[in-house]
């Protein structure tokens, strides 16, 4: 509790981001990451593997942009910093663990930005020097606060935000790596599915390179006899995946 309070009070963040709840969500995620480290390890390893795969075979390795860098739990920062001349980490909040990790890496830059708005991806990732763009477990998170703020007044808002992010990723000339959770499954201790939630608001994705599950909230985390499991898709090359299925964005 005291550690969470420290992060909430001292993390550098624009007032607008603090007011909208981005800092609160970041601190809650940091706290859950500490508590659920063992359960999250397989998911984080899979995400890092997809990102590492995305680095292979590039003609040039000038700049890599990570959208939704967050805690860097799912991002192989050492790998990216060693392979690219310039690493840009873009997120609404850069918590202290992230700031400490990049402190000694002179080629890593922190960019503070709200990625929910129109054109946000293109503003931060469309430069001619960018060779790889990574959307790291961000897509399903983008609609959460805007949808909560809008309530029932804009029923298509979540879908619109998801589709816009995918459309902007598709328009980039750089290689794009996409890692995203797509569905939340609630299970009881007998393995029965008690609830499902579409995290992408009805937007379907093409066939991924990898599919795995993320034990997001093990038994006892959010409920004693329930756990939350997320189904995750990983695309090492989003451009190559989009034409493969009629269900693309």
C-alpha positions as a Python dict, from the first residue, in 0.01 Angstrom:
ca = {
    (1, 'X'): (0, 0, 0),
    (2, 'X'): (275, 246, 91),
    (3, 'X'): (467, 158, -224),
    (4, 'X'): (158, 220, -435),
    (5, 'X'): (110, 556, -264),
    (6, 'X'): (473, 645, -336),
    (7, 'X'): (424, 576, -706),
    (8, 'X'): (95, 765, -716),
    (9, 'X'): (243, 1073, -551),
    (10, 'X'): (583, 1086, -719),
    (11, 'X'): (550, 947, -1075),
    (12, 'X'): (602, 1231, -1326),
    (13, 'X'): (286, 1256, -1534),
    (14, 'X'): (93, 1540, -1702),
    (15, 'X'): (-197, 1666, -1495),
    (16, 'X'): (-442, 1581, -1773),
    (17, 'X'): (-331, 1217, -1765),
    (18, 'X'): (-354, 1206, -1387),
    (19, 'X'): (-704, 1357, -1400),
    (20, 'X'): (-826, 1103, -1658),
    (21, 'X'): (-709, 813, -1445),
    (22, 'X'): (-407, 697, -1644),
    (23, 'X'): (-175, 720, -1344),
    (24, 'X'): (-418, 532, -1122),
    (25, 'X'): (-447, 251, -1378),
    (26, 'X'): (-68, 238, -1412),
    (27, 'X'): (-18, 206, -1036),
    (28, 'X'): (-285, -66, -1012),
    (29, 'X'): (-119, -258, -1296),
    (30, 'X'): (222, -225, -1129),
    (31, 'X'): (80, -360, -804),
    (32, 'X'): (-92, -654, -976),
    (33, 'X'): (225, -729, -1171),
    (34, 'X'): (414, -771, -845),
    (35, 'X'): (149, -994, -689),
    (36, 'X'): (95, -1213, -998),
    (37, 'X'): (451, -1237, -1124),
    (38, 'X'): (463, -1618, -1125),
    (39, 'X'): (128, -1651, -1303),
    (40, 'X'): (222, -1388, -1561),
    (41, 'X'): (565, -1528, -1649),
    (42, 'X'): (452, -1757, -1937),
    (43, 'X'): (253, -1475, -2098),
    (44, 'X'): (539, -1228, -2070),
    (45, 'X'): (779, -1480, -2223),
    (46, 'X'): (545, -1535, -2520),
    (47, 'X'): (505, -1161, -2578),
    (48, 'X'): (879, -1104, -2566),
    (49, 'X'): (935, -1392, -2808),
    (50, 'X'): (695, -1241, -3064),
    (51, 'X'): (868, -903, -3037),
    (52, 'X'): (1211, -1062, -3071),
    (53, 'X'): (1088, -1250, -3380),
    (54, 'X'): (968, -920, -3527),
    (55, 'X'): (1324, -785, -3511),
    (56, 'X'): (1456, -1056, -3741),
    (57, 'X'): (1515, -997, -4111),
    (58, 'X'): (1481, -618, -4109),
    (59, 'X'): (1678, -445, -4383),
    (60, 'X'): (1770, -167, -4140),
    (61, 'X'): (1747, -117, -3766),
    (62, 'X'): (1740, 255, -3715),
    (63, 'X'): (1440, 338, -3495),
    (64, 'X'): (1194, 113, -3312),
    (65, 'X'): (882, 262, -3154),
    (66, 'X'): (704, 78, -2872),
    (67, 'X'): (343, 188, -2829),
    (68, 'X'): (213, 105, -2482),
    (69, 'X'): (554, 43, -2327),
    (70, 'X'): (415, 68, -1972),
    (71, 'X'): (610, -141, -1720),
    (72, 'X'): (823, -302, -1995),
    (73, 'X'): (735, -642, -1846),
    (74, 'X'): (640, -772, -2191),
    (75, 'X'): (904, -579, -2386),
    (76, 'X'): (1261, -716, -2433),
    (77, 'X'): (1422, -376, -2381),
    (78, 'X'): (1781, -501, -2372),
    (79, 'X'): (1728, -676, -2705),
    (80, 'X'): (1578, -365, -2866),
    (81, 'X'): (1843, -130, -2726),
    (82, 'X'): (2121, -357, -2855),
    (83, 'X'): (1974, -395, -3204),
    (84, 'X'): (1840, -47, -3284),
    (85, 'X'): (2012, 289, -3290),
    (86, 'X'): (1706, 460, -3142),
    (87, 'X'): (1438, 315, -2913),
    (88, 'X'): (1128, 525, -2842),
    (89, 'X'): (893, 417, -2564),
    (90, 'X'): (550, 579, -2598),
    (91, 'X'): (284, 568, -2328),
    (92, 'X'): (57, 790, -2119),
    (93, 'X'): (255, 706, -1803),
    (94, 'X'): (614, 594, -1757),
    (95, 'X'): (630, 446, -1404),
    (96, 'X'): (944, 455, -1196),
    (97, 'X'): (1051, 94, -1272),
    (98, 'X'): (1054, 183, -1642),
    (99, 'X'): (1244, 506, -1578),
    (100, 'X'): (1504, 318, -1375),
    (101, 'X'): (1545, 54, -1648),
    (102, 'X'): (1621, 311, -1919),
    (103, 'X'): (1840, 533, -1701),
    (104, 'X'): (2169, 394, -1837),
    (105, 'X'): (2052, 339, -2196),
    (106, 'X'): (2149, 646, -2393),
    (107, 'X'): (1961, 538, -2708),
    (108, 'X'): (1625, 496, -2531),
    (109, 'X'): (1379, 787, -2519),
    (110, 'X'): (1057, 815, -2317),
    (111, 'X'): (768, 980, -2501),
    (112, 'X'): (461, 1072, -2296),
    (113, 'X'): (144, 1061, -2507),
    (114, 'X'): (-224, 972, -2495),
    (115, 'X'): (-262, 707, -2765),
    (116, 'X'): (-643, 697, -2766),
    (117, 'X'): (-696, 995, -2999),
    (118, 'X'): (-721, 1001, -3380),
    (119, 'X'): (-383, 1002, -3551),
    (120, 'X'): (-187, 921, -3235),
    (121, 'X'): (-11, 622, -3391),
    (122, 'X'): (81, 816, -3704),
    (123, 'X'): (215, 1110, -3504),
    (124, 'X'): (454, 895, -3302),
    (125, 'X'): (536, 606, -3536),
    (126, 'X'): (518, 719, -3897),
    (127, 'X'): (862, 872, -3946),
    (128, 'X'): (1071, 759, -4245),
    (129, 'X'): (1348, 651, -4008),
    (130, 'X'): (1120, 409, -3821),
    (131, 'X'): (1186, 45, -3913),
    (132, 'X'): (973, -134, -3651),
    (133, 'X'): (661, -37, -3457),
    (134, 'X'): (541, -251, -3166),
    (135, 'X'): (191, -228, -3023),
    (136, 'X'): (251, -403, -2691),
    (137, 'X'): (-60, -529, -2513),
    (138, 'X'): (-216, -190, -2578),
    (139, 'X'): (-508, -242, -2815),
    (140, 'X'): (-759, -374, -2562),
    (141, 'X'): (-658, -108, -2309),
    (142, 'X'): (-721, 193, -2532),
    (143, 'X'): (-1103, 192, -2507),
    (144, 'X'): (-1132, 132, -2132),
    (145, 'X'): (-1123, 485, -1990),
    (146, 'X'): (-1296, 656, -2287),
    (147, 'X'): (-1580, 400, -2275),
    (148, 'X'): (-1613, 441, -1898),
    (149, 'X'): (-1631, 819, -1940),
    (150, 'X'): (-1887, 804, -2220),
    (151, 'X'): (-2107, 542, -2056),
    (152, 'X'): (-2401, 440, -2275),
    (153, 'X'): (-2400, 762, -2476),
    (154, 'X'): (-2159, 630, -2742),
    (155, 'X'): (-2222, 255, -2785),
    (156, 'X'): (-1980, 219, -3076),
    (157, 'X'): (-1693, 411, -2913),
    (158, 'X'): (-1491, 106, -2803),
    (159, 'X'): (-1516, -55, -3146),
    (160, 'X'): (-1422, 272, -3316),
    (161, 'X'): (-1109, 314, -3102),
    (162, 'X'): (-995, -43, -3168),
    (163, 'X'): (-1055, -18, -3542),
    (164, 'X'): (-879, 319, -3562),
    (165, 'X'): (-567, 185, -3390),
    (166, 'X'): (-554, -114, -3625),
    (167, 'X'): (-615, 105, -3929),
    (168, 'X'): (-332, 339, -3832),
    (169, 'X'): (-98, 46, -3772),
    (170, 'X'): (-189, -88, -4118),
    (171, 'X'): (-108, 247, -4278),
    (172, 'X'): (249, 249, -4144),
    (173, 'X'): (529, 167, -4386),
    (174, 'X'): (746, 16, -4112),
    (175, 'X'): (711, -343, -4001),
    (176, 'X'): (445, -368, -3731),
    (177, 'X'): (442, -613, -3441),
    (178, 'X'): (109, -648, -3263),
    (179, 'X'): (54, -824, -2931),
    (180, 'X'): (-296, -798, -2789),
    (181, 'X'): (-538, -980, -2565),
    (182, 'X'): (-868, -1042, -2741),
    (183, 'X'): (-1097, -1216, -2492),
    (184, 'X'): (-1141, -1242, -2116),
    (185, 'X'): (-1265, -1574, -1979),
    (186, 'X'): (-1387, -1617, -1622),
    (187, 'X'): (-1350, -1969, -1481),
    (188, 'X'): (-1442, -2135, -1153),
    (189, 'X'): (-1226, -2389, -969),
    (190, 'X'): (-1389, -2674, -1160),
    (191, 'X'): (-1280, -2525, -1492),
    (192, 'X'): (-1629, -2411, -1588),
    (193, 'X'): (-1653, -2091, -1790),
    (194, 'X'): (-1880, -1855, -1598),
    (195, 'X'): (-1842, -1545, -1816),
    (196, 'X'): (-1677, -1417, -2135),
    (197, 'X'): (-1587, -1065, -2242),
    (198, 'X'): (-1487, -952, -2591),
    (199, 'X'): (-1198, -716, -2525),
    (200, 'X'): (-1195, -580, -2882),
    (201, 'X'): (-1563, -475, -2893),
    (202, 'X'): (-1657, -699, -3184),
    (203, 'X'): (-1353, -629, -3403),
    (204, 'X'): (-1215, -955, -3544),
    (205, 'X'): (-848, -1012, -3615),
    (206, 'X'): (-675, -1221, -3883),
    (207, 'X'): (-499, -1546, -3801),
    (208, 'X'): (-207, -1473, -3563),
    (209, 'X'): (143, -1617, -3557),
    (210, 'X'): (87, -1727, -3198),
    (211, 'X'): (-207, -1774, -2961),
    (212, 'X'): (-165, -1823, -2589),
    (213, 'X'): (-345, -1765, -2261),
    (214, 'X'): (-259, -1515, -1989),
    (215, 'X'): (-353, -1601, -1631),
    (216, 'X'): (-431, -1237, -1560),
    (217, 'X'): (-601, -1275, -1223),
    (218, 'X'): (-536, -1614, -1060),
    (219, 'X'): (-769, -1755, -795),
    (220, 'X'): (-769, -1520, -498),
    (221, 'X'): (-660, -1214, -693),
    (222, 'X'): (-999, -1070, -788),
    (223, 'X'): (-1219, -1345, -637),
    (224, 'X'): (-1153, -1645, -416),
    (225, 'X'): (-1313, -1905, -643),
    (226, 'X'): (-1284, -1731, -980),
    (227, 'X'): (-994, -1653, -1206),
    (228, 'X'): (-964, -1434, -1515),
    (229, 'X'): (-780, -1574, -1816),
    (230, 'X'): (-710, -1369, -2129),
    (231, 'X'): (-664, -1513, -2476),
    (232, 'X'): (-376, -1337, -2651),
    (233, 'X'): (-279, -1301, -3018),
    (234, 'X'): (73, -1225, -3134),
    (235, 'X'): (171, -1096, -3481),
    (236, 'X'): (539, -1063, -3563),
    (237, 'X'): (446, -892, -3892),
    (238, 'X'): (99, -738, -3890),
    (239, 'X'): (118, -635, -4257),
    (240, 'X'): (171, -996, -4361),
    (241, 'X'): (-120, -1117, -4149),
    (242, 'X'): (-391, -870, -4254),
    (243, 'X'): (-464, -1014, -4604),
    (244, 'X'): (-474, -1371, -4471),
    (245, 'X'): (-834, -1358, -4348),
    (246, 'X'): (-1153, -1185, -4437),
    (247, 'X'): (-1195, -1093, -4072),
    (248, 'X'): (-915, -834, -4071),
    (249, 'X'): (-968, -474, -3962),
}
